[in-house]
Amino acid sequence: MDLLVKVIAISWTIFQVYTSAFGLFPSLVQRPLTLGFGLTLAFLCYRTKFSKNDKNKLPIYDLVFIILSIICISYLIINFKALANRAAASTSTDIILGIIATLIVLEAARRSIGTPLVIVAIVFILYGFLGPYMPIIIGHRGYSINRIAEHLFLATEGIFGVPLYVMSTYIFAFILFGAFLQSTGGAKRFITLAYALTGGSRGGPAKTAVVASGLMGTISGSSLANVVTTGSFTIPLMKKLGYKPSFAGGVEAAASSGGQIMPPIMGAAAFIMVEMTGIPYLQIVKASFIPATLYFISIFIMVHFEAVRLDLKAIPRKDLPDIKESIKNSLPLLIPIFTIIFLLMMGFSPLKAALYSTITMIIMVSFKKETRLSIKDILRTFELAAYNSISITAACAVCGIIIGIVSLTGVGLKFSQIILTISGNNLFITLLLTMITSIILGMGLPTTAKYIVLATIAAPVLVKLGVPLIAAHLFIFYYGVIAEVTPPVALTSYAAAAVAGSPSVETALQGLRLSFAAFLVPFLFIYNLNLLMYKASFIPLMLTISTSLIGILCLGVGLGGYFITNCKWYERGLLVFASVSLIFYGVITDLIGIVILAIIYFAQKQRKEREIAIV
């Protein structure tokens, strides 16, 4: 059984590499084949709780699922030309296989990513049936099981829609890139490099977590995976230095979540954003750079002042990795990342950029015997890439179901109308309602899935009020990501708490505090598009960056509670107010923020001198 799983996994990756290099098959061949591999591996690798422990024996019901998956996929591939020619004239076979395929996709997703997304999809399917019985504001004429099954199975607006297209092209290519990064020891090298660069400053291990999590998170696209990989190293170091376990876990949770909004790769969701908005990938990366940087700087500031408050000493340079040696060891893995950026700037598609950068990585690591990959290592990495793709493939297929129901019923427009009616077309209230919706819908869902759902339901609301398309999608994407550190769910924080050995709720609250900038920054770039470098000239852009950095300083100090000395409660409130004043665009608001910061700085300086004199 193990050999069969390996053969299927490696075959999947070879298929994806072949189509990346030599061209894609037609839509109803490429996408079903990708889903077919994903479903087969899902039922082979993810067993139900009723299965026996013997991994070499496949339960009969899993075998049935696999056979049905193969039948559904084979039917589409063999008949794709005929299906295209007869358009909406579906047969009873189409309908039966459509129903079976939908149920199989839901079961595969339930096993590989859990129940939340499956429940959302089921609610949408029921909504498709029960439209006539819904309140007038969200009601519709209702659709039969035949119409829904046909729409979800035969069209490229359902299961085989945009999410699965992106999975079968861009996302798999970058998952393979990340798998090779993992196989060549990328996580360990990035952590070592971050530790060498930041470990010598106050609170160095915490700053290492911020840098390393940003580097790994942008590639992996998974906050939970990031916590486990980088957190297993950085959290014990933070605790050893003197940070509270809950604070150490909160730092790792906040930084790991932020990795998904950090260019250049931004996980998998950025590629789906390209397809759903039509905005070039490089433009999305460019627009994301300043907001993501502000987020990580805010964490850096709070980490630093917490170290000052606790009087934590820097780690002696002799106990740290050598910087030059760390950079040298990381170059074979850093150069492929720079290659991605260069190729994207040269106009290559993300698919080709990922493929050529992966080849570059294999070449770069081959110069040293200890890092050189054998054929066996490459095949093992192919296998790893396939395993890492199972859950994302299932999630994309389920998201296709949701998008299919939305396009069939028009519920997206109805949802937009509801929010606009409640808000009275007021932009600020609409942003607040969209933020709340994004956080609620984002809880418990994988990043890729939550973005697709939010882009379909929430983003159109903002576009209707004149918000630029890229700003609207980044707004909902940021809040979808930050849902992972927002109680009561806060999955990333709970994972960090397990690593840190700290109370879950306390760690979640620390993660929420440290990531607070992510709640503020999306509002800022909506009201000040210069932060997205959106049609911005040089001088306004520099002024925006300068005032935003000062504002983030105020926010970090206000939330952290320490500047020159411990902040009084009213000073913290004033500093948070100053941060908002500075980051929102306007000369008067900037002056108000700077004056507040200056007054508190000099007041605390005098108070610190009196405290020293007394001692």
Coordinates of C-alpha atoms in Angstrom, one line a residue:
M1 CA 0.0 0.0 0.0
D2 CA 2.8 2.4 0.9
L3 CA 4.4 1.8 -2.5
L4 CA 1.2 2.5 -4.3
V5 CA 0.7 5.8 -2.5
K6 CA 4.3 6.8 -3.3
V7 CA 3.8 6.0 -7.0
I8 CA 0.6 8.0 -7.2
A9 CA 2.1 10.9 -5.4
I10 CA 5.2 11.0 -7.6
S11 CA 3.1 10.6 -10.7
W12 CA 1.0 13.5 -9.7
T13 CA 4.0 15.8 -9.3
I14 CA 5.5 14.6 -12.6
F15 CA 2.2 15.4 -14.4
Q16 CA 2.2 18.9 -12.9
V17 CA 5.9 19.5 -13.8
Y18 CA 5.3 18.2 -17.4
T19 CA 2.3 20.6 -18.0
S20 CA 4.2 23.5 -16.4
A21 CA 7.1 23.0 -18.8
F22 CA 5.3 21.9 -22.0
G23 CA 1.9 23.5 -21.7
L24 CA -1.5 22.8 -20.1
F25 CA -4.1 20.4 -21.3
P26 CA -7.7 21.7 -22.0
S27 CA -9.5 22.9 -18.9
L28 CA -11.8 19.8 -18.5
V29 CA -8.7 17.6 -18.7
Q30 CA -6.1 19.5 -16.7
R31 CA -8.4 20.4 -13.8
P32 CA -10.1 17.0 -13.4
L33 CA -6.7 15.2 -13.6
T34 CA -5.4 17.4 -10.8
L35 CA -8.5 16.7 -8.7
G36 CA -8.4 13.0 -9.5
F37 CA -4.9 12.7 -8.1
G38 CA -5.9 14.8 -5.0
L39 CA -9.0 12.7 -4.3
T40 CA -7.3 9.4 -4.7
L41 CA -4.5 10.4 -2.3
A42 CA -7.0 11.9 0.1
F43 CA -8.8 8.6 0.6
L44 CA -5.5 6.7 0.7
C45 CA -3.8 9.0 3.2
Y46 CA -6.6 10.3 5.4
R47 CA -8.5 7.5 7.0
T48 CA -11.7 8.0 9.0
K49 CA -11.8 7.3 12.8
F50 CA -13.7 4.1 12.0
S51 CA -10.7 2.7 10.1
K52 CA -8.4 0.1 11.7
N53 CA -4.9 1.0 12.5
D54 CA -3.4 -1.2 9.8
K55 CA -2.3 1.2 7.1
N56 CA -1.7 -1.5 4.6
K57 CA -5.3 -2.5 4.5
L58 CA -7.7 -0.2 2.6
P59 CA -11.3 -0.1 4.0
I60 CA -13.8 -1.2 1.4
Y61 CA -15.6 2.2 1.6
D62 CA -12.4 4.0 0.8
L63 CA -11.9 1.7 -2.2
V64 CA -15.4 2.6 -3.3
F65 CA -14.7 6.3 -2.9
I66 CA -11.5 5.9 -5.0
I67 CA -13.2 3.9 -7.8
L68 CA -16.1 6.5 -7.9
S69 CA -13.6 9.3 -8.1
I70 CA -11.8 7.7 -11.0
I71 CA -15.1 7.0 -12.8
C72 CA -16.2 10.7 -12.4
I73 CA -12.8 12.1 -13.5
S74 CA -12.5 9.6 -16.4
Y75 CA -16.0 10.5 -17.7
L76 CA -15.1 14.1 -17.9
I77 CA -11.7 13.6 -19.6
I78 CA -13.0 11.1 -22.2
N79 CA -16.1 13.1 -23.0
F80 CA -14.8 16.7 -22.6
K81 CA -15.3 17.5 -26.3
A82 CA -18.8 16.1 -26.4
L83 CA -19.7 17.9 -23.1
A84 CA -18.5 21.2 -24.6
N85 CA -20.6 20.7 -27.8
R86 CA -23.9 19.8 -26.2
A87 CA -23.6 22.8 -23.7
A88 CA -26.5 22.7 -21.2
A89 CA -28.2 19.6 -22.6
S90 CA -27.1 17.3 -19.7
T91 CA -28.0 13.6 -19.5
S92 CA -29.0 11.5 -16.6
T93 CA -25.5 10.2 -16.4
D94 CA -24.1 13.7 -16.1
I95 CA -26.5 14.4 -13.2
I96 CA -25.7 11.2 -11.3
L97 CA -22.0 11.6 -11.7
G98 CA -22.3 15.3 -10.8
I99 CA -24.0 14.4 -7.5
I100 CA -21.5 11.7 -6.7
A101 CA -18.5 14.0 -7.5
T102 CA -19.9 16.7 -5.2
L103 CA -20.4 14.3 -2.3
I104 CA -16.9 12.8 -2.8
V105 CA -15.3 16.2 -2.9
L106 CA -17.0 17.2 0.4
E107 CA -15.9 13.9 2.0
A108 CA -12.3 14.4 0.9
A109 CA -12.3 17.9 2.2
R110 CA -13.8 16.8 5.5
R111 CA -11.0 14.4 6.0
S112 CA -8.1 16.5 4.9
I113 CA -9.0 20.0 6.2
G114 CA -11.9 19.5 8.7
T115 CA -15.6 20.3 8.8
P116 CA -15.8 24.1 8.8
L117 CA -15.4 24.6 5.1
V118 CA -17.6 21.6 4.3
I119 CA -20.4 23.0 6.5
V120 CA -20.2 26.3 4.7
A121 CA -20.4 24.5 1.3
I122 CA -23.4 22.5 2.5
V123 CA -25.2 25.6 3.6
F124 CA -24.6 27.2 0.2
I125 CA -25.9 24.0 -1.6
L126 CA -29.1 24.1 0.6
Y127 CA -29.5 27.7 -0.2
G128 CA -29.5 26.8 -3.9
F129 CA -32.5 24.5 -3.2
L130 CA -34.4 26.6 -0.7
G131 CA -34.3 30.0 -2.4
P132 CA -38.1 30.3 -2.6
Y133 CA -38.4 29.7 1.2
M134 CA -35.8 32.3 2.2
P135 CA -36.5 35.9 3.3
I136 CA -37.2 38.2 0.4
I137 CA -34.0 40.1 0.7
I138 CA -31.9 36.9 0.1
G139 CA -34.5 34.7 -1.7
H140 CA -34.4 33.4 -5.2
R141 CA -36.5 31.2 -7.4
G142 CA -34.7 28.0 -6.3
Y143 CA -32.9 25.3 -8.4
S144 CA -33.5 21.6 -8.8
I145 CA -30.9 19.0 -7.9
N146 CA -30.4 18.4 -11.6
R147 CA -29.6 22.0 -12.3
I148 CA -27.2 22.3 -9.4
A149 CA -25.4 19.1 -10.1
E150 CA -25.0 20.1 -13.8
H151 CA -23.7 23.6 -12.9
L152 CA -21.2 22.2 -10.3
F153 CA -19.9 19.3 -12.3
L154 CA -20.0 20.2 -16.0
A155 CA -19.3 23.9 -16.0
T156 CA -16.0 25.7 -15.2
E157 CA -17.9 27.8 -12.6
G158 CA -18.3 25.0 -10.1
I159 CA -15.9 22.3 -8.8
F160 CA -13.6 22.8 -11.8
G161 CA -13.7 26.6 -11.6
V162 CA -11.0 29.3 -10.9
P163 CA -9.7 27.9 -7.6
L164 CA -9.0 24.4 -9.0
Y165 CA -7.5 26.0 -12.1
V166 CA -5.1 28.0 -10.0
M167 CA -4.3 24.9 -7.9
S168 CA -3.5 22.9 -11.0
T169 CA -1.1 25.5 -12.2
Y170 CA 0.4 28.2 -10.0
I171 CA -0.2 26.8 -6.6
F172 CA 1.2 23.3 -7.2
A173 CA 4.3 24.9 -8.8
F174 CA 5.0 26.9 -5.6
I175 CA 4.2 24.0 -3.3
L176 CA 6.9 22.1 -5.2
F177 CA 9.2 25.0 -4.7
G178 CA 8.5 25.0 -1.0
A179 CA 9.0 21.2 -0.8
F180 CA 12.4 21.5 -2.3
L181 CA 13.2 24.3 0.1
Q182 CA 12.2 22.0 2.9
S183 CA 14.2 19.1 1.5
T184 CA 17.3 21.2 1.3
G185 CA 17.0 22.4 4.9
G186 CA 15.6 25.8 4.0
A187 CA 13.7 26.3 7.3
K188 CA 16.8 25.6 9.4
R189 CA 19.0 27.8 7.3
F190 CA 16.6 30.7 7.4
I191 CA 16.2 30.5 11.1
T192 CA 20.0 30.4 11.5
L193 CA 20.4 33.4 9.3
A194 CA 17.7 35.3 11.2
Y195 CA 19.3 34.4 14.5
A196 CA 22.7 35.5 13.3
L197 CA 21.3 38.9 12.1
T198 CA 19.0 39.7 15.1
G199 CA 20.1 37.5 18.0
G200 CA 22.7 40.1 19.2
S201 CA 20.1 42.8 19.9
R202 CA 17.8 43.0 22.9
G203 CA 15.1 40.4 22.7
G204 CA 17.0 38.8 19.8
P205 CA 15.3 35.4 19.7
A206 CA 11.9 37.1 19.5
K207 CA 13.1 39.2 16.6
T208 CA 14.5 36.0 15.1
A209 CA 11.0 34.6 15.2
V210 CA 9.6 37.7 13.4
V211 CA 12.2 37.5 10.6
A212 CA 12.2 33.7 10.2
S213 CA 8.4 33.5 10.3
G214 CA 8.2 36.2 7.6
L215 CA 10.6 34.4 5.4
M216 CA 9.0 30.9 5.8
G217 CA 5.4 32.1 5.9
T218 CA 5.5 33.9 2.5
I219 CA 6.6 30.5 0.9
S220 CA 4.6 28.0 2.9
G221 CA 1.3 29.9 3.1
S222 CA 0.4 28.0 6.2
S223 CA 0.5 29.7 9.6
L224 CA 0.2 26.4 11.5
A225 CA 3.1 24.9 9.6
N226 CA 5.1 28.0 10.2
V227 CA 4.5 27.8 14.0
V228 CA 5.6 24.2 14.1
T229 CA 8.8 24.7 12.0
T230 CA 10.1 28.0 13.2
G231 CA 8.4 28.0 16.6
S232 CA 10.0 24.8 17.7
F233 CA 13.3 26.7 17.6
T234 CA 12.4 30.3 18.5
I235 CA 9.9 29.8 21.3
P236 CA 12.3 27.9 23.6
L237 CA 15.0 30.5 22.9
M238 CA 12.5 33.3 23.9
K239 CA 11.6 31.5 27.0
K240 CA 15.3 30.9 27.9
L241 CA 16.0 34.6 27.4
G242 CA 13.3 35.6 29.9
Y243 CA 10.1 36.2 27.9
K244 CA 6.9 34.7 29.4
P245 CA 5.8 31.5 27.6
S246 CA 2.5 33.1 26.6
F247 CA 4.3 36.1 25.1
A248 CA 6.8 33.9 23.3
G249 CA 3.8 31.9 21.8
G250 CA 2.0 35.1 20.9
V251 CA 5.1 36.5 19.0
E252 CA 5.3 33.3 17.0
A253 CA 1.6 33.2 16.3
A254 CA 1.5 36.9 15.2
A255 CA 4.6 36.6 13.0
S256 CA 3.6 33.2 11.5
S257 CA 0.2 34.6 10.5
G258 CA 1.8 37.7 9.0
G259 CA 4.0 35.6 6.8
Q260 CA 1.0 35.0 4.5
I261 CA 0.7 38.7 3.7
M262 CA 4.4 39.2 3.1
P263 CA 5.7 39.5 -0.5
P264 CA 7.1 38.2 -2.7
I265 CA 5.1 34.9 -2.7
M266 CA 2.3 35.4 -0.1
G267 CA 1.4 31.8 0.0
A268 CA -1.2 30.4 -2.4
A269 CA -3.9 33.0 -2.1
A270 CA -2.1 35.7 -4.1
F271 CA -2.2 33.5 -7.2
I272 CA -6.0 33.1 -6.8
M273 CA -6.2 36.8 -6.4
V274 CA -4.6 37.2 -9.8
E275 CA -7.2 35.1 -11.4
M276 CA -10.2 36.5 -9.6
T277 CA -9.3 40.2 -10.1
G278 CA -7.3 40.1 -13.3
I279 CA -4.6 42.2 -11.6
P280 CA -1.0 41.3 -12.5
Y281 CA 0.8 39.3 -9.8
L282 CA 3.7 41.8 -9.6
Q283 CA 1.2 44.6 -9.0
I284 CA -0.4 42.7 -6.1
V285 CA 3.1 42.0 -4.6
K286 CA 4.0 45.7 -5.0
A287 CA 0.8 46.9 -3.3
S288 CA 1.3 44.4 -0.4
F289 CA 4.8 45.4 0.4
I290 CA 4.4 48.6 2.6
P291 CA 1.3 47.3 4.6
A292 CA 3.1 44.0 5.3
T293 CA 6.3 45.7 6.3
L294 CA 4.4 48.0 8.7
Y295 CA 2.8 44.9 10.3
F296 CA 6.1 43.3 11.0
I297 CA 7.7 46.5 12.2
S298 CA 4.9 46.9 14.7
I299 CA 5.6 43.4 16.1
F300 CA 9.4 44.2 16.1
I301 CA 8.7 47.4 18.1
M302 CA 6.6 45.6 20.8
V303 CA 9.1 42.8 21.1
H304 CA 12.0 45.3 21.5
F305 CA 10.3 47.4 24.2
E306 CA 9.1 44.3 26.0
A307 CA 12.8 43.3 26.2
V308 CA 13.7 46.7 27.5
R309 CA 10.9 46.7 30.1
L310 CA 12.1 43.2 31.3
D311 CA 15.7 44.4 31.1
L312 CA 16.7 41.4 29.0
K313 CA 20.3 41.4 27.9
A314 CA 21.5 40.7 24.3
I315 CA 23.0 37.4 23.5
P316 CA 26.8 37.7 23.3
R317 CA 28.1 37.6 19.7
K318 CA 30.3 34.6 20.5
D319 CA 27.2 32.5 21.2
L320 CA 25.6 33.4 17.9
P321 CA 26.1 31.9 14.4
D322 CA 28.6 33.7 12.3
I323 CA 26.8 36.2 10.0
K324 CA 29.0 35.7 7.0
E325 CA 28.8 31.9 7.2
S326 CA 25.1 32.0 7.7
I327 CA 24.6 34.2 4.6
K328 CA 26.9 32.0 2.6
N329 CA 25.0 28.8 3.7
S330 CA 21.6 30.5 2.9
L331 CA 22.6 31.8 -0.6
P332 CA 21.7 28.6 -2.4
L333 CA 18.2 29.0 -1.1
L334 CA 18.0 32.8 -1.2
I335 CA 19.1 33.1 -4.8
P336 CA 16.1 31.0 -6.1
I337 CA 13.7 33.4 -4.2
F338 CA 15.4 36.4 -5.8
T339 CA 15.1 34.5 -9.1
I340 CA 11.3 34.4 -8.7
I341 CA 11.2 38.1 -8.1
F342 CA 13.5 38.8 -11.1
L343 CA 11.5 36.6 -13.5
L344 CA 8.2 38.1 -12.4
M345 CA 9.7 41.6 -13.1
M346 CA 10.8 40.4 -16.5
G347 CA 7.2 39.4 -17.3
F348 CA 7.4 35.6 -16.8
S349 CA 4.2 34.0 -15.6
P350 CA 4.2 32.9 -11.9
L351 CA 4.0 29.3 -13.2
K352 CA 7.2 29.6 -15.2
A353 CA 8.9 31.7 -12.5
A354 CA 8.2 29.0 -9.9
L355 CA 9.4 26.2 -12.2
Y356 CA 12.7 27.9 -13.2
S357 CA 13.4 29.0 -9.6
T358 CA 12.9 25.4 -8.5
I359 CA 15.4 24.2 -11.1
T360 CA 17.8 27.0 -10.0
M361 CA 17.5 25.7 -6.4
I362 CA 18.4 22.2 -7.4
I363 CA 21.4 23.5 -9.3
M364 CA 22.5 25.8 -6.5
V365 CA 22.5 23.1 -3.8
S366 CA 24.3 20.6 -6.0
F367 CA 27.6 22.5 -5.6
K368 CA 28.1 21.1 -2.1
K369 CA 28.2 17.4 -1.5
E370 CA 26.3 17.7 1.8
T371 CA 23.4 19.5 0.2
R372 CA 23.4 17.8 -3.2
L373 CA 20.1 16.0 -4.0
S374 CA 20.2 12.5 -5.3
I375 CA 17.5 11.1 -7.6
K376 CA 16.0 9.4 -4.6
D377 CA 15.9 12.8 -2.8
I378 CA 14.2 14.4 -5.7
L379 CA 11.6 11.7 -5.9
R380 CA 11.0 12.0 -2.2
T381 CA 10.5 15.7 -2.6
F382 CA 8.1 15.1 -5.5
E383 CA 6.2 12.8 -3.1
L384 CA 6.2 15.5 -0.3
A385 CA 4.9 18.1 -2.8
A386 CA 2.0 15.8 -3.6
Y387 CA 1.1 15.2 0.0
N388 CA 1.2 18.9 0.8
S389 CA -1.2 19.5 -2.1
I390 CA -3.9 17.2 -1.0
S391 CA -5.7 19.5 1.4
I392 CA -5.3 22.6 -0.8
T393 CA -6.8 20.7 -3.8
A394 CA -9.8 19.5 -1.7
A395 CA -10.2 23.1 -0.4
C396 CA -10.1 24.6 -3.9
A397 CA -12.7 22.1 -5.2
V398 CA -15.1 22.9 -2.3
C399 CA -14.6 26.6 -2.8
G400 CA -15.6 25.9 -6.4
I401 CA -18.9 24.6 -5.1
I402 CA -19.4 27.7 -3.1
I403 CA -18.5 30.0 -6.1
G404 CA -20.8 27.9 -8.3
I405 CA -23.8 28.4 -6.0
V406 CA -23.0 32.2 -5.7
S407 CA -22.9 32.6 -9.5
L408 CA -26.0 30.5 -10.0
T409 CA -28.2 32.3 -7.4
G410 CA -26.7 35.8 -7.4
V411 CA -26.4 35.8 -3.6
G412 CA -23.1 37.8 -3.7
L413 CA -25.1 40.8 -5.0
K414 CA -27.7 40.3 -2.4
F415 CA -25.1 40.1 0.4
S416 CA -23.6 43.4 -0.9
Q417 CA -27.0 45.0 -0.9
I418 CA -27.7 43.9 2.7
I419 CA -24.4 45.4 4.0
L420 CA -24.9 48.6 2.0
T421 CA -28.4 49.0 3.3
I422 CA -27.3 48.5 6.9
S423 CA -24.4 50.9 6.5
G424 CA -26.4 53.5 4.6
N425 CA -23.7 53.5 2.0
N426 CA -21.3 54.9 4.6
L427 CA -17.8 53.7 3.7
F428 CA -16.4 53.5 7.3
I429 CA -19.4 51.5 8.6
T430 CA -19.2 49.3 5.5
L431 CA -15.6 48.6 6.2
L432 CA -16.4 47.7 9.8
L433 CA -19.1 45.3 8.7
T434 CA -16.9 43.8 6.1
M435 CA -14.1 43.4 8.6
I436 CA -16.4 41.5 11.0
T437 CA -17.7 39.4 8.2
S438 CA -14.2 38.6 7.0
I439 CA -13.0 37.6 10.4
I440 CA -16.0 35.4 11.1
L441 CA -15.9 33.6 7.8
G442 CA -12.1 33.3 8.1
M443 CA -12.2 31.4 11.4
G444 CA -11.2 27.8 11.0
L445 CA -10.7 27.8 7.2
P446 CA -7.4 27.4 5.3
T447 CA -6.0 30.6 4.0
T448 CA -6.7 29.8 0.3
A449 CA -10.3 28.8 1.1
K450 CA -11.1 31.8 3.2
Y451 CA -9.8 34.2 0.6
I452 CA -11.9 32.6 -2.1
V453 CA -15.1 32.8 0.0
L454 CA -14.4 36.4 1.1
A455 CA -13.5 37.5 -2.4
T456 CA -16.8 36.1 -3.7
I457 CA -19.0 37.4 -0.9
A458 CA -17.4 40.5 0.8
A459 CA -15.0 42.2 -1.7
P460 CA -17.8 43.3 -4.1
V461 CA -19.4 45.4 -1.3
L462 CA -16.3 47.7 -1.1
V463 CA -15.9 47.9 -4.9
K464 CA -19.5 49.2 -5.1
L465 CA -18.5 52.1 -2.9
G466 CA -15.7 53.0 -5.2
V467 CA -12.8 51.3 -3.4
P468 CA -10.2 50.2 -6.0
L469 CA -10.3 46.5 -6.8
I470 CA -6.9 45.7 -5.4
A471 CA -7.5 47.6 -2.2
A472 CA -10.8 45.8 -1.7
H473 CA -9.3 42.3 -2.1
L474 CA -6.3 43.1 0.1
F475 CA -8.7 44.4 2.7
I476 CA -10.6 41.2 3.0
F477 CA -7.5 39.1 2.6
Y478 CA -5.8 40.7 5.6
Y479 CA -8.8 40.2 7.9
G480 CA -9.2 36.6 6.7
V481 CA -5.5 36.0 7.6
I482 CA -5.7 37.7 11.0
A483 CA -8.7 35.6 11.9
E484 CA -6.1 32.9 12.7
V485 CA -5.0 34.9 15.8
T486 CA -8.5 36.2 16.7
P487 CA -10.2 34.5 19.6
P488 CA -12.2 32.5 20.2
V489 CA -10.8 30.3 17.4
A490 CA -7.2 31.6 17.0
L491 CA -5.8 28.3 15.7
T492 CA -2.3 29.6 15.2
S493 CA -2.1 30.9 18.7
Y494 CA -3.3 27.6 20.1
A495 CA -0.7 25.8 18.1
A496 CA 1.9 28.2 19.5
A497 CA 0.6 27.7 23.0
A498 CA 1.2 23.9 22.6
V499 CA 4.8 24.5 21.6
A500 CA 5.3 27.1 24.4
G501 CA 3.6 25.1 27.1
S502 CA 1.5 28.1 28.0
P503 CA -2.2 28.7 28.6
S504 CA -4.1 28.8 25.3
V505 CA -6.3 31.8 26.1
E506 CA -3.5 33.8 27.5
T507 CA -1.3 33.1 24.5
A508 CA -4.2 33.9 22.1
L509 CA -4.7 37.3 23.8
Q510 CA -1.0 38.0 23.5
G511 CA -1.1 37.1 19.8
L512 CA -4.1 39.3 19.3
R513 CA -2.3 42.3 21.0
L514 CA 0.9 41.7 19.0
S515 CA -1.0 41.5 15.7
F516 CA -3.2 44.5 16.4
A517 CA -1.5 46.5 13.6
A518 CA -3.2 44.1 11.1
F519 CA -6.6 45.3 12.3
L520 CA -5.6 48.9 11.7
V521 CA -3.4 48.8 8.5
P522 CA -6.2 47.7 6.1
F523 CA -8.3 50.7 7.1
L524 CA -5.3 52.9 6.5
F525 CA -4.6 51.8 3.0
I526 CA -8.3 52.2 2.1
Y527 CA -8.2 55.8 3.2
N528 CA -4.6 56.4 2.0
L529 CA -4.0 54.5 -1.2
N530 CA -0.4 55.7 -1.2
L531 CA 0.3 52.8 1.2
L532 CA -0.4 50.5 -1.7
M533 CA 1.8 52.6 -4.0
Y534 CA -1.4 53.1 -6.0
K535 CA -0.9 55.9 -8.5
A536 CA 1.4 57.5 -6.0
S537 CA 4.0 60.1 -6.8
F538 CA 7.4 60.1 -5.1
I539 CA 7.0 62.9 -2.5
P540 CA 3.5 61.9 -1.2
L541 CA 4.7 58.3 -1.0
M542 CA 7.8 59.2 1.1
L543 CA 5.7 61.4 3.4
T544 CA 3.2 58.5 3.8
I545 CA 5.9 56.0 4.6
S546 CA 7.5 58.4 7.1
T547 CA 4.3 59.2 9.0
S548 CA 3.2 55.6 8.9
L549 CA 6.4 54.4 10.5
I550 CA 6.0 57.0 13.3
G551 CA 2.4 55.9 13.7
I552 CA 3.4 52.3 13.9
L553 CA 5.9 53.3 16.6
C554 CA 3.1 55.0 18.6
L555 CA 0.9 51.9 18.1
G556 CA 3.6 49.5 19.3
V557 CA 4.5 51.6 22.3
G558 CA 0.9 52.2 23.2
L559 CA 0.0 48.5 23.0
G560 CA 3.2 47.4 24.7
G561 CA 3.0 49.8 27.5
Y562 CA 6.7 50.8 27.6
F563 CA 8.6 53.7 26.0
I564 CA 11.3 55.4 28.0
T565 CA 9.7 54.0 31.1
N566 CA 6.4 52.3 31.9
C567 CA 3.5 54.1 30.3
K568 CA 0.6 55.3 32.4
W569 CA -2.9 54.2 31.2
Y570 CA -3.7 57.6 29.6
E571 CA -0.4 57.7 27.8
R572 CA -1.1 54.4 26.2
G573 CA -4.5 55.7 25.1
L574 CA -3.0 58.9 23.7
L575 CA -0.3 56.9 21.8
V576 CA -2.8 54.7 20.2
F577 CA -4.8 57.8 19.2
A578 CA -1.6 59.3 17.9
S579 CA -0.9 56.3 15.8
V580 CA -4.3 56.6 14.1
S581 CA -3.8 60.3 13.5
L582 CA -0.4 59.8 12.0
I583 CA -1.3 57.0 9.6
F584 CA -4.5 58.6 8.3
Y585 CA -3.5 60.9 5.6
G586 CA -3.6 64.7 6.4
V587 CA -1.3 67.4 7.5
I588 CA -3.3 68.4 10.6
T589 CA -3.7 64.8 11.8
D590 CA 0.0 64.2 11.2
L591 CA 0.9 67.2 13.4
I592 CA -1.5 66.1 16.1
G593 CA 0.2 62.7 16.2
I594 CA 3.7 64.0 16.3
V595 CA 2.9 66.5 19.0
I596 CA 1.4 63.8 21.2
L597 CA 4.4 61.6 20.7
A598 CA 6.8 64.4 21.5
I599 CA 5.0 65.4 24.7
I600 CA 4.9 61.8 26.0
Y601 CA 8.5 61.3 25.1
F602 CA 9.8 64.3 27.0
A603 CA 7.4 63.6 29.9
Q604 CA 8.6 60.0 30.2
K605 CA 12.2 61.2 29.9
Q606 CA 11.9 63.5 32.9
R607 CA 10.0 60.8 34.8
K608 CA 12.8 58.3 34.1
E609 CA 15.5 60.8 35.3
R610 CA 13.6 61.3 38.6
E611 CA 13.3 57.5 39.0
I612 CA 17.0 57.1 38.5
A613 CA 17.8 60.0 40.9
I614 CA 15.6 58.4 43.6
V615 CA 17.4 55.1 43.2

